[in-house]
Amino acid sequence: MIIYIEKKYLDNSITKKILAKYKSAKVLEIDNHKNIFDKSIAWKRDQNIIIAWANNAILEAPDWYWHKWKWYFLKNSLNCIFDCKYCYLKWAFKNNDLVIFVNYEDIKKQILELVKKREGNETIWFYSSDYSDNLAIDNLTDFTKEFIPFFDSLENVKMEIRTKSVNIWNMLKLNVSKNIEIAFSLNPLEVINKYELKTCSLDARLEAINKLLDTGWQVGVRFLPLLEIDNYQEIYLSFLKYVRVKLDFTKIFSVYIWWLLYTHEDYNKMLKKEPYLDLLYRLEKVDDWFYRESRVVRDFFYKLFWDMIKEQECNICLDK
Ligand code: SF4
């Protein structure tokens, strides 16, 4: 493993923590992460780590993106230690090196500037973990320790941390914050085993959800992406029955379902990176913009979720 460090962060506390964990890694000083991350083209098993400065860590979510409030993406790290076969990071980036932006104070300043500019006291949401799984690398980055108390100090400014990890131990040491929703992606074991490599098991995720609920955290559930695997009707039905036994949905903060969906351009990039991924060949070209699962498949899932999750409004992303 190589750890690339932008020179000004050689003495940073997160840098030191990472170096202490990977003592045998080769360390290289660099001027700018873009010289490595944007240029090396490889999707390899062994990830390198790049410790860097984020010039602009906040991106506004596009209008067509599913959201009720003002939403922003928090881009504090890039790439993921997990390997979900369908993951959009595969088309978004040229390689799978893990970039960790450690200029936390700048990132917080950028958030505060946006908060200052908002109209009145409107609620703003920040999605963290769209570009990586922040909880999975929390032991390296101290993300929860740094950002949960920060968001907690703001009024009507919320953060969603989405994850397939169960690394909740640092969170459990913090004060519960009503400005945080920790959202767990769930899928049947058959999907996890085949397509969500290295992620935590379904039972471990359910156990983590219950632990966080017991301590008062707001926990969301994301059934995404729903996949047209062989025998999907039976598999998802028994999966939902199981999840309903394990979780009390009256306590769940929000539920969303979503599909596998790629723009044409991204779909073609995915085909190059994952040419044998059967899921890709089951998608339909629905219009000039997107590939997605068929109407029949989507309608099956709608009915199933509406029948099975009665206590909660089940929100649907990007579909009518
Ligand atoms: S956990 Fe999320 S970010 Fe990580 S590989 Fe899977 S889909 Fe991608």
mmCIF file of C-alpha atoms and ligand atoms in Angstrom:
data_model
loop_
_atom_site.group_PDB
_atom_site.id
_atom_site.type_symbol
_atom_site.label_atom_id
_atom_site.label_comp_id
_atom_site.label_asym_id
_atom_site.label_seq_id
_atom_site.Cartn_x
_atom_site.Cartn_y
_atom_site.Cartn_z
ATOM 1 C CA MET A 1 0.000 0.000 0.000
ATOM 2 C CA ILE A 2 1.104 3.531 -0.732
ATOM 3 C CA ILE A 3 -0.017 6.479 1.391
ATOM 4 C CA TYR A 4 0.242 9.723 -0.554
ATOM 5 C CA ILE A 5 0.213 12.829 1.621
ATOM 6 C CA GLU A 6 -0.141 16.393 0.462
ATOM 7 C CA LYS A 7 2.857 18.164 2.005
ATOM 8 C CA LYS A 8 0.924 20.563 4.211
ATOM 9 C CA TYR A 9 -0.815 17.636 5.943
ATOM 10 C CA LEU A 10 2.282 15.684 6.981
ATOM 11 C CA ASP A 11 1.791 16.887 10.538
ATOM 12 C CA ASN A 12 -1.989 16.508 10.665
ATOM 13 C CA SER A 13 -3.579 14.406 13.459
ATOM 14 C CA ILE A 14 -5.613 12.286 10.990
ATOM 15 C CA THR A 15 -2.478 11.712 8.924
ATOM 16 C CA LYS A 16 -0.658 10.504 12.031
ATOM 17 C CA LYS A 17 -3.507 8.173 12.899
ATOM 18 C CA ILE A 18 -3.490 6.644 9.414
ATOM 19 C CA LEU A 19 0.286 6.247 9.411
ATOM 20 C CA ALA A 20 0.133 4.560 12.815
ATOM 21 C CA LYS A 21 -2.415 2.061 11.493
ATOM 22 C CA TYR A 22 -0.526 1.243 8.287
ATOM 23 C CA LYS A 23 3.023 1.149 9.604
ATOM 24 C CA SER A 24 4.432 -0.829 6.694
ATOM 25 C CA ALA A 25 2.916 1.340 3.961
ATOM 26 C CA LYS A 26 5.202 3.242 1.622
ATOM 27 C CA VAL A 27 4.734 6.986 2.209
ATOM 28 C CA LEU A 28 5.086 9.537 -0.575
ATOM 29 C CA GLU A 29 4.781 13.299 -0.258
ATOM 30 C CA ILE A 30 2.803 14.980 -3.010
ATOM 31 C CA ASP A 31 1.858 18.538 -3.962
ATOM 32 C CA ASN A 32 -1.721 17.904 -4.997
ATOM 33 C CA HIS A 33 -3.892 14.780 -4.840
ATOM 34 C CA LYS A 34 -5.213 15.462 -8.350
ATOM 35 C CA ASN A 35 -1.808 14.588 -9.765
ATOM 36 C CA ILE A 36 -2.319 11.045 -8.491
ATOM 37 C CA PHE A 37 -6.061 10.548 -8.234
ATOM 38 C CA ASP A 38 -7.036 12.052 -11.569
ATOM 39 C CA LYS A 39 -4.224 10.432 -13.470
ATOM 40 C CA SER A 40 -3.825 6.855 -12.296
ATOM 41 C CA ILE A 41 -6.276 4.654 -14.173
ATOM 42 C CA ALA A 42 -6.795 1.399 -12.309
ATOM 43 C CA TRP A 43 -9.570 -0.354 -10.452
ATOM 44 C CA LYS A 44 -7.497 -2.645 -8.313
ATOM 45 C CA ARG A 45 -7.867 -4.849 -5.263
ATOM 46 C CA ASP A 46 -5.342 -3.053 -3.047
ATOM 47 C CA GLN A 47 -6.317 0.509 -2.420
ATOM 48 C CA ASN A 48 -3.849 3.265 -1.748
ATOM 49 C CA ILE A 49 -4.731 6.163 0.538
ATOM 50 C CA ILE A 50 -4.396 9.800 -0.451
ATOM 51 C CA ILE A 51 -4.497 12.436 2.297
ATOM 52 C CA ALA A 52 -5.493 15.728 0.815
ATOM 53 C CA TRP A 53 -7.103 19.147 0.911
ATOM 54 C CA ALA A 54 -10.623 19.625 -0.460
ATOM 55 C CA ASN A 55 -10.963 22.849 -2.358
ATOM 56 C CA ASN A 56 -14.725 22.581 -2.570
ATOM 57 C CA ALA A 57 -16.260 19.900 -0.385
ATOM 58 C CA ILE A 58 -19.879 20.948 -0.877
ATOM 59 C CA LEU A 59 -21.931 20.348 -3.999
ATOM 60 C CA GLU A 60 -25.556 21.312 -4.448
ATOM 61 C CA ALA A 61 -27.818 18.359 -5.295
ATOM 62 C CA PRO A 62 -29.376 18.741 -8.743
ATOM 63 C CA ASP A 63 -33.075 19.668 -9.002
ATOM 64 C CA TRP A 64 -34.006 16.249 -10.357
ATOM 65 C CA TYR A 65 -32.407 14.554 -7.371
ATOM 66 C CA TRP A 66 -34.869 13.147 -4.856
ATOM 67 C CA HIS A 67 -35.272 15.532 -1.975
ATOM 68 C CA LYS A 68 -37.898 17.626 -0.289
ATOM 69 C CA TRP A 69 -35.598 20.259 1.179
ATOM 70 C CA LYS A 70 -32.456 22.031 0.101
ATOM 71 C CA TRP A 71 -29.802 19.334 -0.222
ATOM 72 C CA TYR A 72 -26.063 19.355 -0.612
ATOM 73 C CA PHE A 73 -23.511 16.598 -1.023
ATOM 74 C CA LEU A 74 -20.669 16.595 1.462
ATOM 75 C CA LYS A 75 -17.583 15.477 -0.398
ATOM 76 C CA ASN A 76 -15.189 14.825 2.479
ATOM 77 C CA SER A 77 -13.752 11.562 1.163
ATOM 78 C CA LEU A 78 -13.740 9.760 -2.170
ATOM 79 C CA ASN A 79 -14.116 6.038 -2.834
ATOM 80 C CA CYS A 80 -15.017 3.221 -0.557
ATOM 81 C CA ILE A 81 -13.424 0.287 1.216
ATOM 82 C CA PHE A 82 -16.388 -1.868 0.185
ATOM 83 C CA ASP A 83 -16.869 -3.273 -3.291
ATOM 84 C CA CYS A 84 -20.466 -3.125 -4.418
ATOM 85 C CA LYS A 85 -20.523 -4.345 -7.963
ATOM 86 C CA TYR A 86 -23.133 -1.824 -9.090
ATOM 87 C CA CYS A 87 -21.594 1.161 -7.269
ATOM 88 C CA TYR A 88 -21.640 4.406 -9.209
ATOM 89 C CA LEU A 89 -18.194 5.302 -7.878
ATOM 90 C CA LYS A 90 -16.911 2.887 -10.510
ATOM 91 C CA TRP A 91 -17.946 5.232 -13.263
ATOM 92 C CA ALA A 92 -17.416 8.412 -11.303
ATOM 93 C CA PHE A 93 -13.688 7.905 -10.688
ATOM 94 C CA LYS A 94 -10.781 6.521 -12.670
ATOM 95 C CA ASN A 95 -9.414 4.432 -9.819
ATOM 96 C CA ASN A 96 -10.411 3.148 -6.398
ATOM 97 C CA ASP A 97 -7.789 4.847 -4.232
ATOM 98 C CA LEU A 98 -9.264 6.193 -1.040
ATOM 99 C CA VAL A 99 -8.993 9.982 -0.815
ATOM 100 C CA ILE A 100 -9.445 11.473 2.629
ATOM 101 C CA PHE A 101 -9.823 15.243 2.805
ATOM 102 C CA VAL A 102 -8.527 16.309 6.181
ATOM 103 C CA ASN A 103 -9.072 20.071 6.090
ATOM 104 C CA TYR A 104 -12.088 19.724 8.356
ATOM 105 C CA GLU A 105 -12.055 23.326 9.540
ATOM 106 C CA ASP A 106 -12.284 24.607 5.932
ATOM 107 C CA ILE A 107 -15.118 22.183 5.225
ATOM 108 C CA LYS A 108 -16.985 23.400 8.296
ATOM 109 C CA LYS A 109 -16.454 27.013 7.159
ATOM 110 C CA GLN A 110 -17.908 26.144 3.744
ATOM 111 C CA ILE A 111 -20.971 24.675 5.460
ATOM 112 C CA LEU A 112 -21.381 27.746 7.650
ATOM 113 C CA GLU A 113 -21.212 30.035 4.620
ATOM 114 C CA LEU A 114 -24.075 28.132 3.005
ATOM 115 C CA VAL A 115 -26.067 28.260 6.210
ATOM 116 C CA LYS A 116 -25.617 32.027 6.351
ATOM 117 C CA LYS A 117 -26.947 32.391 2.810
ATOM 118 C CA ARG A 118 -30.119 30.338 3.281
ATOM 119 C CA GLU A 119 -33.526 31.953 3.154
ATOM 120 C CA GLY A 120 -34.875 32.491 6.659
ATOM 121 C CA ASN A 121 -34.552 29.426 8.774
ATOM 122 C CA GLU A 122 -35.218 26.873 6.022
ATOM 123 C CA THR A 123 -33.967 23.362 6.709
ATOM 124 C CA ILE A 124 -30.840 22.329 4.845
ATOM 125 C CA TRP A 125 -29.691 18.727 4.509
ATOM 126 C CA PHE A 126 -26.216 17.482 3.766
ATOM 127 C CA TYR A 127 -25.700 14.008 2.347
ATOM 128 C CA SER A 128 -22.476 12.594 3.561
ATOM 129 C CA SER A 129 -21.391 9.196 2.246
ATOM 130 C CA ASP A 130 -22.437 9.727 -1.337
ATOM 131 C CA TYR A 131 -18.808 9.585 -2.390
ATOM 132 C CA SER A 132 -17.677 6.990 0.146
ATOM 133 C CA ASP A 133 -18.948 5.183 3.237
ATOM 134 C CA ASN A 134 -17.967 7.531 6.042
ATOM 135 C CA LEU A 135 -18.916 5.188 8.837
ATOM 136 C CA ALA A 136 -16.799 2.373 7.392
ATOM 137 C CA ILE A 137 -13.657 4.523 7.621
ATOM 138 C CA ASP A 138 -14.601 6.409 10.772
ATOM 139 C CA ASN A 139 -11.734 4.821 12.724
ATOM 140 C CA LEU A 140 -9.298 6.419 10.286
ATOM 141 C CA THR A 141 -11.002 9.766 9.796
ATOM 142 C CA ASP A 142 -12.812 10.584 13.068
ATOM 143 C CA PHE A 143 -15.631 11.786 10.810
ATOM 144 C CA THR A 144 -18.405 11.260 13.368
ATOM 145 C CA LYS A 145 -16.412 12.798 16.216
ATOM 146 C CA GLU A 146 -15.658 15.887 14.113
ATOM 147 C CA PHE A 147 -18.904 16.445 12.259
ATOM 148 C CA ILE A 148 -21.737 15.196 14.476
ATOM 149 C CA PRO A 149 -21.122 17.741 17.283
ATOM 150 C CA PHE A 150 -20.602 20.398 14.592
ATOM 151 C CA PHE A 151 -23.986 19.727 12.944
ATOM 152 C CA ASP A 152 -25.573 19.429 16.355
ATOM 153 C CA SER A 153 -24.554 23.009 17.084
ATOM 154 C CA LEU A 154 -26.497 24.345 14.079
ATOM 155 C CA GLU A 155 -30.176 25.093 13.811
ATOM 156 C CA ASN A 156 -32.193 23.352 11.076
ATOM 157 C CA VAL A 157 -29.078 21.989 9.454
ATOM 158 C CA LYS A 158 -29.145 18.214 9.135
ATOM 159 C CA MET A 159 -26.816 15.525 7.937
ATOM 160 C CA GLU A 160 -27.589 12.077 6.610
ATOM 161 C CA ILE A 161 -24.844 9.488 7.008
ATOM 162 C CA ARG A 162 -25.643 6.562 4.748
ATOM 163 C CA THR A 163 -23.842 3.301 5.329
ATOM 164 C CA LYS A 164 -23.470 -0.419 4.820
ATOM 165 C CA SER A 165 -21.098 -0.579 7.762
ATOM 166 C CA VAL A 166 -21.862 -1.312 11.406
ATOM 167 C CA ASN A 167 -18.978 0.692 12.776
ATOM 168 C CA ILE A 168 -21.174 2.593 15.215
ATOM 169 C CA TRP A 169 -18.875 2.505 18.225
ATOM 170 C CA ASN A 170 -17.640 6.086 17.945
ATOM 171 C CA MET A 171 -21.205 7.314 17.457
ATOM 172 C CA LEU A 172 -22.329 5.539 20.593
ATOM 173 C CA LYS A 173 -19.797 7.558 22.585
ATOM 174 C CA LEU A 174 -21.266 10.870 21.351
ATOM 175 C CA ASN A 175 -24.291 12.794 22.533
ATOM 176 C CA VAL A 176 -27.359 11.915 20.482
ATOM 177 C CA SER A 177 -28.101 14.627 17.911
ATOM 178 C CA LYS A 178 -31.470 15.360 16.364
ATOM 179 C CA ASN A 179 -29.645 16.890 13.411
ATOM 180 C CA ILE A 180 -28.279 13.546 12.298
ATOM 181 C CA GLU A 181 -30.006 10.707 10.483
ATOM 182 C CA ILE A 182 -27.955 7.580 10.196
ATOM 183 C CA ALA A 183 -29.368 5.666 7.232
ATOM 184 C CA PHE A 184 -28.626 1.995 6.696
ATOM 185 C CA SER A 185 -28.844 0.463 3.226
ATOM 186 C CA LEU A 186 -30.498 -2.931 3.408
ATOM 187 C CA ASN A 187 -30.727 -5.708 0.869
ATOM 188 C CA PRO A 188 -31.338 -9.471 1.053
ATOM 189 C CA LEU A 189 -28.441 -11.729 2.013
ATOM 190 C CA GLU A 190 -28.410 -13.100 -1.537
ATOM 191 C CA VAL A 191 -27.668 -9.592 -2.827
ATOM 192 C CA ILE A 192 -25.113 -8.806 -0.134
ATOM 193 C CA ASN A 193 -23.200 -12.023 -0.765
ATOM 194 C CA LYS A 194 -23.112 -11.671 -4.513
ATOM 195 C CA TYR A 195 -23.027 -7.948 -5.197
ATOM 196 C CA GLU A 196 -22.090 -6.039 -2.030
ATOM 197 C CA LEU A 197 -18.668 -7.516 -1.396
ATOM 198 C CA LYS A 198 -16.903 -6.794 1.921
ATOM 199 C CA THR A 199 -19.966 -5.020 3.360
ATOM 200 C CA CYS A 200 -21.468 -6.008 6.708
ATOM 201 C CA SER A 201 -24.011 -8.815 6.933
ATOM 202 C CA LEU A 202 -27.732 -8.137 7.040
ATOM 203 C CA ASP A 203 -27.997 -9.309 10.646
ATOM 204 C CA ALA A 204 -25.120 -7.088 11.718
ATOM 205 C CA ARG A 205 -26.769 -4.067 10.060
ATOM 206 C CA LEU A 206 -30.111 -4.848 11.747
ATOM 207 C CA GLU A 207 -28.394 -5.227 15.098
ATOM 208 C CA ALA A 208 -26.605 -1.872 14.644
ATOM 209 C CA ILE A 209 -29.917 -0.187 13.764
ATOM 210 C CA ASN A 210 -31.544 -1.484 16.934
ATOM 211 C CA LYS A 211 -28.584 -0.472 19.064
ATOM 212 C CA LEU A 212 -28.728 3.089 17.729
ATOM 213 C CA LEU A 213 -32.522 3.246 18.124
ATOM 214 C CA ASP A 214 -32.201 2.051 21.717
ATOM 215 C CA THR A 215 -29.823 4.905 22.448
ATOM 216 C CA GLY A 216 -32.104 7.510 20.847
ATOM 217 C CA TRP A 217 -30.490 8.126 17.442
ATOM 218 C CA GLN A 218 -32.623 8.889 14.395
ATOM 219 C CA VAL A 219 -32.212 5.939 12.098
ATOM 220 C CA GLY A 220 -33.371 5.668 8.493
ATOM 221 C CA VAL A 221 -33.622 2.628 6.285
ATOM 222 C CA ARG A 222 -32.736 2.669 2.584
ATOM 223 C CA PHE A 223 -33.803 -0.254 0.456
ATOM 224 C CA LEU A 224 -31.509 0.459 -2.409
ATOM 225 C CA PRO A 225 -30.786 -0.415 -4.977
ATOM 226 C CA LEU A 226 -33.635 -2.881 -5.384
ATOM 227 C CA LEU A 227 -32.308 -5.448 -7.800
ATOM 228 C CA GLU A 228 -33.877 -7.730 -10.350
ATOM 229 C CA ILE A 229 -31.980 -10.827 -9.315
ATOM 230 C CA ASP A 230 -33.121 -14.364 -10.148
ATOM 231 C CA ASN A 231 -36.201 -15.208 -8.160
ATOM 232 C CA TYR A 232 -36.398 -11.651 -6.876
ATOM 233 C CA GLN A 233 -40.102 -11.838 -5.989
ATOM 234 C CA GLU A 234 -39.660 -14.640 -3.418
ATOM 235 C CA ILE A 235 -36.305 -13.403 -2.172
ATOM 236 C CA TYR A 236 -37.481 -9.851 -1.485
ATOM 237 C CA LEU A 237 -40.748 -11.042 0.051
ATOM 238 C CA SER A 238 -38.999 -13.256 2.585
ATOM 239 C CA PHE A 239 -36.350 -10.568 3.161
ATOM 240 C CA LEU A 240 -39.007 -7.976 4.024
ATOM 241 C CA LYS A 241 -40.829 -10.405 6.296
ATOM 242 C CA TYR A 242 -37.556 -10.990 8.106
ATOM 243 C CA VAL A 243 -36.700 -7.287 8.373
ATOM 244 C CA ARG A 244 -40.173 -6.527 9.730
ATOM 245 C CA VAL A 245 -39.667 -9.050 12.497
ATOM 246 C CA LYS A 246 -36.287 -7.571 13.397
ATOM 247 C CA LEU A 247 -37.175 -3.856 13.167
ATOM 248 C CA ASP A 248 -39.961 -1.777 14.627
ATOM 249 C CA PHE A 249 -40.798 0.474 11.673
ATOM 250 C CA THR A 250 -42.768 2.879 13.856
ATOM 251 C CA LYS A 251 -39.370 3.927 15.262
ATOM 252 C CA ILE A 252 -37.656 4.351 11.901
ATOM 253 C CA PHE A 253 -37.131 7.994 10.948
ATOM 254 C CA SER A 254 -37.529 7.586 7.182
ATOM 255 C CA VAL A 255 -37.718 4.839 4.587
ATOM 256 C CA TYR A 256 -36.650 5.194 0.953
ATOM 257 C CA ILE A 257 -36.600 2.757 -1.904
ATOM 258 C CA TRP A 258 -34.615 3.196 -5.051
ATOM 259 C CA TRP A 259 -33.629 1.350 -8.200
ATOM 260 C CA LEU A 260 -30.572 0.728 -10.151
ATOM 261 C CA LEU A 261 -30.428 3.734 -12.443
ATOM 262 C CA TYR A 262 -27.688 5.013 -14.714
ATOM 263 C CA THR A 263 -27.512 7.703 -17.327
ATOM 264 C CA HIS A 264 -26.533 6.327 -20.732
ATOM 265 C CA GLU A 265 -23.028 7.676 -20.366
ATOM 266 C CA ASP A 266 -22.569 6.167 -16.912
ATOM 267 C CA TYR A 267 -24.064 2.872 -18.036
ATOM 268 C CA ASN A 268 -21.472 2.591 -20.787
ATOM 269 C CA LYS A 269 -18.699 3.356 -18.309
ATOM 270 C CA MET A 270 -20.070 0.673 -15.961
ATOM 271 C CA LEU A 271 -20.066 -1.869 -18.793
ATOM 272 C CA LYS A 272 -16.377 -1.226 -19.306
ATOM 273 C CA LYS A 273 -15.552 -1.667 -15.604
ATOM 274 C CA GLU A 274 -17.954 -4.560 -14.918
ATOM 275 C CA PRO A 275 -18.495 -6.289 -18.282
ATOM 276 C CA TYR A 276 -19.748 -9.505 -16.632
ATOM 277 C CA LEU A 277 -22.178 -7.902 -14.228
ATOM 278 C CA ASP A 278 -25.481 -9.615 -15.023
ATOM 279 C CA LEU A 279 -27.528 -6.820 -13.405
ATOM 280 C CA LEU A 280 -26.485 -4.399 -16.110
ATOM 281 C CA TYR A 281 -27.960 -6.555 -18.846
ATOM 282 C CA ARG A 282 -31.344 -6.639 -17.120
ATOM 283 C CA LEU A 283 -31.797 -2.898 -17.277
ATOM 284 C CA GLU A 284 -33.908 -1.230 -19.924
ATOM 285 C CA LYS A 285 -33.172 1.895 -21.871
ATOM 286 C CA VAL A 286 -36.195 3.841 -20.703
ATOM 287 C CA ASP A 287 -35.687 7.147 -22.485
ATOM 288 C CA ASP A 288 -32.967 9.305 -23.928
ATOM 289 C CA TRP A 289 -31.384 9.650 -20.498
ATOM 290 C CA PHE A 290 -31.581 6.571 -18.331
ATOM 291 C CA TYR A 291 -31.218 2.823 -18.056
ATOM 292 C CA ARG A 292 -33.259 1.299 -15.262
ATOM 293 C CA GLU A 293 -35.257 -1.743 -14.224
ATOM 294 C CA SER A 294 -38.452 -2.398 -16.137
ATOM 295 C CA ARG A 295 -41.843 -0.980 -15.185
ATOM 296 C CA VAL A 296 -43.005 -4.512 -14.299
ATOM 297 C CA VAL A 297 -40.166 -4.982 -11.844
ATOM 298 C CA ARG A 298 -40.624 -1.539 -10.320
ATOM 299 C CA ASP A 299 -44.371 -2.030 -9.920
ATOM 300 C CA PHE A 300 -43.761 -5.322 -8.187
ATOM 301 C CA PHE A 301 -41.470 -3.641 -5.694
ATOM 302 C CA TYR A 302 -43.883 -0.730 -5.076
ATOM 303 C CA LYS A 303 -46.696 -3.068 -4.212
ATOM 304 C CA LEU A 304 -44.502 -5.225 -2.044
ATOM 305 C CA PHE A 305 -43.155 -2.301 -0.021
ATOM 306 C CA TRP A 306 -46.497 -0.568 0.357
ATOM 307 C CA ASP A 307 -48.068 -3.832 1.523
ATOM 308 C CA MET A 308 -45.261 -4.682 3.911
ATOM 309 C CA ILE A 309 -44.307 -1.334 5.463
ATOM 310 C CA LYS A 310 -47.611 0.053 6.554
ATOM 311 C CA GLU A 311 -46.549 2.140 9.505
ATOM 312 C CA GLN A 312 -44.239 4.354 7.545
ATOM 313 C CA GLU A 313 -44.503 6.479 4.492
ATOM 314 C CA CYS A 314 -42.267 4.664 2.049
ATOM 315 C CA ASN A 315 -40.610 7.302 -0.109
ATOM 316 C CA ILE A 316 -39.761 6.509 -3.684
ATOM 317 C CA CYS A 317 -36.768 8.060 -5.347
ATOM 318 C CA LEU A 318 -36.762 9.170 -8.945
ATOM 319 C CA ASP A 319 -39.909 7.500 -10.200
ATOM 320 C CA LYS A 320 -43.563 8.284 -10.658
HETATM 321 S S1 SF4 B 1 -21.036 0.904 0.305
HETATM 322 FE FE1 SF4 B 1 -21.891 2.501 -1.037
HETATM 323 S S2 SF4 B 1 -20.131 3.732 -1.644
HETATM 324 FE FE2 SF4 B 1 -19.345 1.810 -0.835
HETATM 325 S S3 SF4 B 1 -19.041 0.467 -2.625
HETATM 326 FE FE3 SF4 B 1 -21.076 0.068 -1.757
HETATM 327 S S4 SF4 B 1 -22.493 1.399 -2.895
HETATM 328 FE FE4 SF4 B 1 -20.395 2.164 -3.231
#
